[in-house]
PDB file of C-alpha atoms in Angstrom:
ATOM      1  CA  MET A  19      -0.608  24.566  37.799  1.00  0.00           C
ATOM      2  CA  GLU A  20      -0.343  20.780  38.197  1.00  0.00           C
ATOM      3  CA  ALA A  21      -3.844  20.324  36.770  1.00  0.00           C
ATOM      4  CA  VAL A  22      -2.836  22.235  33.617  1.00  0.00           C
ATOM      5  CA  ALA A  23       0.224  20.002  33.179  1.00  0.00           C
ATOM      6  CA  ILE A  24      -1.871  16.868  33.681  1.00  0.00           C
ATOM      7  CA  GLU A  25      -4.433  18.057  31.138  1.00  0.00           C
ATOM      8  CA  GLY A  26      -1.615  18.835  28.677  1.00  0.00           C
ATOM      9  CA  VAL A  27      -0.134  15.372  29.080  1.00  0.00           C
ATOM     10  CA  LYS A  28      -3.596  13.825  28.797  1.00  0.00           C
ATOM     11  CA  PHE A  29      -4.223  15.748  25.564  1.00  0.00           C
ATOM     12  CA  ILE A  30      -0.885  14.622  24.087  1.00  0.00           C
ATOM     13  CA  LEU A  31      -1.502  10.997  25.057  1.00  0.00           C
ATOM     14  CA  GLU A  32      -4.955  11.081  23.462  1.00  0.00           C
ATOM     15  CA  LYS A  33      -3.441  12.407  20.228  1.00  0.00           C
ATOM     16  CA  LEU A  34      -0.696   9.765  20.303  1.00  0.00           C
ATOM     17  CA  PHE A  35      -3.279   7.044  20.906  1.00  0.00           C
ATOM     18  CA  ALA A  36      -5.327   8.248  17.927  1.00  0.00           C
ATOM     19  CA  VAL A  37      -2.243   8.188  15.677  1.00  0.00           C
ATOM     20  CA  ALA A  38      -1.215   4.736  16.960  1.00  0.00           C
ATOM     21  CA  ALA A  39      -4.735   3.403  16.436  1.00  0.00           C
ATOM     22  CA  GLY A  40      -4.695   4.717  12.878  1.00  0.00           C
ATOM     23  CA  GLU A  41      -1.364   3.015  12.187  1.00  0.00           C
ATOM     24  CA  ILE A  42      -2.595  -0.269  13.661  1.00  0.00           C
ATOM     25  CA  ASN A  43      -5.755  -0.152  11.555  1.00  0.00           C
ATOM     26  CA  LEU A  44      -3.688   0.593   8.457  1.00  0.00           C
ATOM     27  CA  VAL A  45      -1.453  -2.417   9.068  1.00  0.00           C
ATOM     28  CA  ARG A  46      -4.470  -4.596   9.874  1.00  0.00           C
ATOM     29  CA  GLY A  47      -6.059  -3.480   6.583  1.00  0.00           C
ATOM     30  CA  PHE A  48      -2.906  -4.251   4.603  1.00  0.00           C
ATOM     31  CA  LYS A  49      -4.389  -7.293   2.843  1.00  0.00           C
ATOM     32  CA  ASN A  50      -7.477  -5.323   1.768  1.00  0.00           C
ATOM     33  CA  GLU A  51      -5.393  -2.408   0.485  1.00  0.00           C
ATOM     34  CA  LEU A  52      -3.201  -4.870  -1.418  1.00  0.00           C
ATOM     35  CA  ALA A  53      -6.279  -6.529  -2.959  1.00  0.00           C
ATOM     36  CA  ASN A  54      -7.611  -3.113  -3.990  1.00  0.00           C
ATOM     37  CA  LEU A  55      -4.278  -2.221  -5.557  1.00  0.00           C
ATOM     38  CA  LYS A  56      -4.386  -5.384  -7.649  1.00  0.00           C
ATOM     39  CA  LYS A  57      -7.930  -4.502  -8.796  1.00  0.00           C
ATOM     40  CA  TYR A  58      -6.789  -1.008  -9.763  1.00  0.00           C
ATOM     41  CA  LEU A  59      -3.913  -2.449 -11.782  1.00  0.00           C
ATOM     42  CA  VAL A  60      -6.291  -4.713 -13.707  1.00  0.00           C
ATOM     43  CA  LYS A  61      -8.437  -1.686 -14.548  1.00  0.00           C
ATOM     44  CA  VAL A  62      -5.386   0.386 -15.527  1.00  0.00           C
ATOM     45  CA  ASN A  63      -4.242  -2.401 -17.821  1.00  0.00           C
ATOM     46  CA  GLN A  64      -7.674  -2.496 -19.471  1.00  0.00           C
ATOM     47  CA  VAL A  65      -7.615   1.276 -20.021  1.00  0.00           C
ATOM     48  CA  LEU A  66      -4.100   1.206 -21.441  1.00  0.00           C
ATOM     49  CA  GLU A  67      -4.972  -1.669 -23.802  1.00  0.00           C
ATOM     50  CA  ASP A  68      -7.894   0.390 -25.097  1.00  0.00           C
ATOM     51  CA  ALA A  69      -5.738   3.529 -25.500  1.00  0.00           C
ATOM     52  CA  ALA A  70      -4.945   3.018 -29.194  1.00  0.00           C
ATOM     53  CA  ARG A  71      -8.246   4.693 -30.104  1.00  0.00           C
ATOM     54  CA  TYR A  72      -6.928   7.987 -28.694  1.00  0.00           C
ATOM     55  CA  GLU A  73      -3.523   8.157 -30.357  1.00  0.00           C
ATOM     56  CA  ASN A  74      -4.304  11.581 -31.888  1.00  0.00           C
ATOM     57  CA  ASP A  75      -5.615  13.267 -28.723  1.00  0.00           C
ATOM     58  CA  LYS A  76      -2.619  14.805 -26.928  1.00  0.00           C
ATOM     59  CA  GLY A  77      -4.537  15.473 -23.717  1.00  0.00           C
ATOM     60  CA  VAL A  78      -5.688  11.887 -23.473  1.00  0.00           C
ATOM     61  CA  ILE A  79      -2.218  10.602 -24.363  1.00  0.00           C
ATOM     62  CA  SER A  80      -0.701  12.736 -21.586  1.00  0.00           C
ATOM     63  CA  TRP A  81      -3.297  11.454 -19.100  1.00  0.00           C
ATOM     64  CA  LEU A  82      -2.632   7.874 -20.183  1.00  0.00           C
ATOM     65  CA  LYS A  83       1.120   8.385 -19.771  1.00  0.00           C
ATOM     66  CA  ASP A  84       0.561   9.660 -16.225  1.00  0.00           C
ATOM     67  CA  LEU A  85      -1.705   6.681 -15.534  1.00  0.00           C
ATOM     68  CA  GLU A  86       0.961   4.322 -16.863  1.00  0.00           C
ATOM     69  CA  ASP A  87       3.558   5.971 -14.588  1.00  0.00           C
ATOM     70  CA  ALA A  88       1.256   5.516 -11.583  1.00  0.00           C
ATOM     71  CA  ALA A  89       0.793   1.847 -12.508  1.00  0.00           C
ATOM     72  CA  TYR A  90       4.566   1.498 -12.751  1.00  0.00           C
ATOM     73  CA  ASP A  91       4.898   2.930  -9.214  1.00  0.00           C
ATOM     74  CA  ALA A  92       2.339   0.390  -8.000  1.00  0.00           C
ATOM     75  CA  ASP A  93       4.224  -2.399  -9.747  1.00  0.00           C
ATOM     76  CA  ILE A  94       7.419  -1.382  -7.943  1.00  0.00           C
ATOM     77  CA  VAL A  95       5.630  -1.668  -4.580  1.00  0.00           C
ATOM     78  CA  LEU A  96       4.298  -5.112  -5.519  1.00  0.00           C
ATOM     79  CA  ASP A  97       7.827  -6.146  -6.517  1.00  0.00           C
ATOM     80  CA  GLU A  98       9.114  -4.953  -3.130  1.00  0.00           C
ATOM     81  CA  ILE A  99       6.493  -7.094  -1.398  1.00  0.00           C
ATOM     82  CA  LYS A 100       7.318 -10.139  -3.531  1.00  0.00           C
ATOM     83  CA  TYR A 101      11.027  -9.663  -2.916  1.00  0.00           C
ATOM     84  CA  GLU A 102      10.549  -9.344   0.842  1.00  0.00           C
ATOM     85  CA  ASP A 103       8.346 -12.432   0.896  1.00  0.00           C
ATOM     86  CA  LEU A 104      10.967 -14.417  -1.025  1.00  0.00           C
ATOM     87  CA  ARG A 105      13.790 -13.101   1.170  1.00  0.00           C
ATOM     88  CA  ARG A 106      11.950 -14.129   4.325  1.00  0.00           C
ATOM     89  CA  THR A 107      11.202 -17.557   2.857  1.00  0.00           C
ATOM     90  CA  ILE A 108      14.876 -18.121   2.120  1.00  0.00           C
ATOM     91  CA  GLU A 109      16.277 -16.622   5.330  1.00  0.00           C
ATOM     92  CA  MET A 110      13.819 -18.121   7.825  1.00  0.00           C
ATOM     93  CA  PRO A 111      14.326 -21.860   8.363  1.00  0.00           C
ATOM     94  CA  ASP A 112      11.129 -23.944   8.445  1.00  0.00           C
ATOM     95  CA  GLU A 113      11.548 -24.886  12.100  1.00  0.00           C
ATOM     96  CA  ILE A 114      11.488 -21.207  13.110  1.00  0.00           C
ATOM     97  CA  LYS A 115       8.474 -20.171  11.016  1.00  0.00           C
ATOM     98  CA  PRO A 116       5.277 -19.682  13.004  1.00  0.00           C
ATOM     99  CA  MET A 117       2.486 -22.106  12.150  1.00  0.00           C
ATOM    100  CA  ARG A 118       0.138 -21.017   9.355  1.00  0.00           C
ATOM    101  CA  CYS A 119       2.261 -17.979   8.544  1.00  0.00           C
ATOM    102  CA  LEU A 120       2.476 -16.264   5.190  1.00  0.00           C
ATOM    103  CA  ASN A 121       5.882 -14.648   5.293  1.00  0.00           C
ATOM    104  CA  ILE A 122       4.989 -10.973   4.968  1.00  0.00           C
ATOM    105  CA  PHE A 123       1.944 -11.349   7.183  1.00  0.00           C
ATOM    106  CA  CYS A 124       3.772 -12.710  10.244  1.00  0.00           C
ATOM    107  CA  CYS A 125       3.867 -10.559  13.343  1.00  0.00           C
ATOM    108  CA  THR A 126       7.551  -9.936  13.945  1.00  0.00           C
ATOM    109  CA  ASN A 127       8.910  -6.462  14.618  1.00  0.00           C
ATOM    110  CA  THR A 128      10.630  -6.154  11.247  1.00  0.00           C
ATOM    111  CA  THR A 129       7.604  -7.593   9.463  1.00  0.00           C
ATOM    112  CA  LEU A 130       5.270  -5.091  11.085  1.00  0.00           C
ATOM    113  CA  THR A 131       7.616  -2.259  10.154  1.00  0.00           C
ATOM    114  CA  PHE A 132       7.764  -3.472   6.563  1.00  0.00           C
ATOM    115  CA  GLN A 133       3.996  -3.982   6.447  1.00  0.00           C
ATOM    116  CA  ARG A 134       3.415  -0.503   7.834  1.00  0.00           C
ATOM    117  CA  GLU A 135       5.714   1.041   5.236  1.00  0.00           C
ATOM    118  CA  MET A 136       4.095  -0.899   2.387  1.00  0.00           C
ATOM    119  CA  ALA A 137       0.591  -0.180   3.712  1.00  0.00           C
ATOM    120  CA  HIS A 138       1.296   3.563   3.550  1.00  0.00           C
ATOM    121  CA  LYS A 139       2.646   3.284   0.011  1.00  0.00           C
ATOM    122  CA  ILE A 140      -0.284   1.167  -1.163  1.00  0.00           C
ATOM    123  CA  LYS A 141      -2.842   3.427   0.526  1.00  0.00           C
ATOM    124  CA  ASP A 142      -1.297   6.470  -1.192  1.00  0.00           C
ATOM    125  CA  ILE A 143      -1.236   4.769  -4.597  1.00  0.00           C
ATOM    126  CA  ASN A 144      -4.843   3.583  -4.209  1.00  0.00           C
ATOM    127  CA  ALA A 145      -5.915   7.100  -3.211  1.00  0.00           C
ATOM    128  CA  ASN A 146      -4.066   8.454  -6.245  1.00  0.00           C
ATOM    129  CA  PHE A 147      -5.882   6.053  -8.599  1.00  0.00           C
ATOM    130  CA  LYS A 148      -9.190   7.002  -7.044  1.00  0.00           C
ATOM    131  CA  ARG A 149      -8.581  10.763  -6.874  1.00  0.00           C
ATOM    132  CA  ASP A 150      -6.577  11.520 -10.015  1.00  0.00           C
ATOM    133  CA  TYR A 151      -7.810   8.831 -12.375  1.00  0.00           C
ATOM    134  CA  LYS A 152     -11.364   8.343 -11.070  1.00  0.00           C
ATOM    135  CA  LEU A 153     -10.866   4.571 -10.833  1.00  0.00           C
ATOM    136  CA  HIS A 154     -12.915   2.638  -8.288  1.00  0.00           C
ATOM    137  CA  CYS A 155     -12.644  -0.942  -7.049  1.00  0.00           C
TER     138      CYS A 155
END
């Protein structure tokens, strides 16, 4: 009976470790995801600038509108990141800032939480651009 309980706990801990490792890798890849998002937005902007040729095709116009909405969602996330960076710059006196620290990339508890939240949003938006709009970095 005890062996079954131990195996159950071991199984749960292995699953938790896998989830935690995934979250850590996501946060560690935050800068790359952010760079990819910026590349996607450049491509979206190029597509939208070229959209005038399709003003009579309702299907294309609908697709372009959806693409524009997705770009707007991405822009909101980038604004959140810029705001948080500015807020941290203002609120954290220079003598407290860790050496060689970009504000949103510092390793404080609240920063990691924010980074994790933004990393999930950016990963989802990037996946959306790739899946729904067939854009690639």
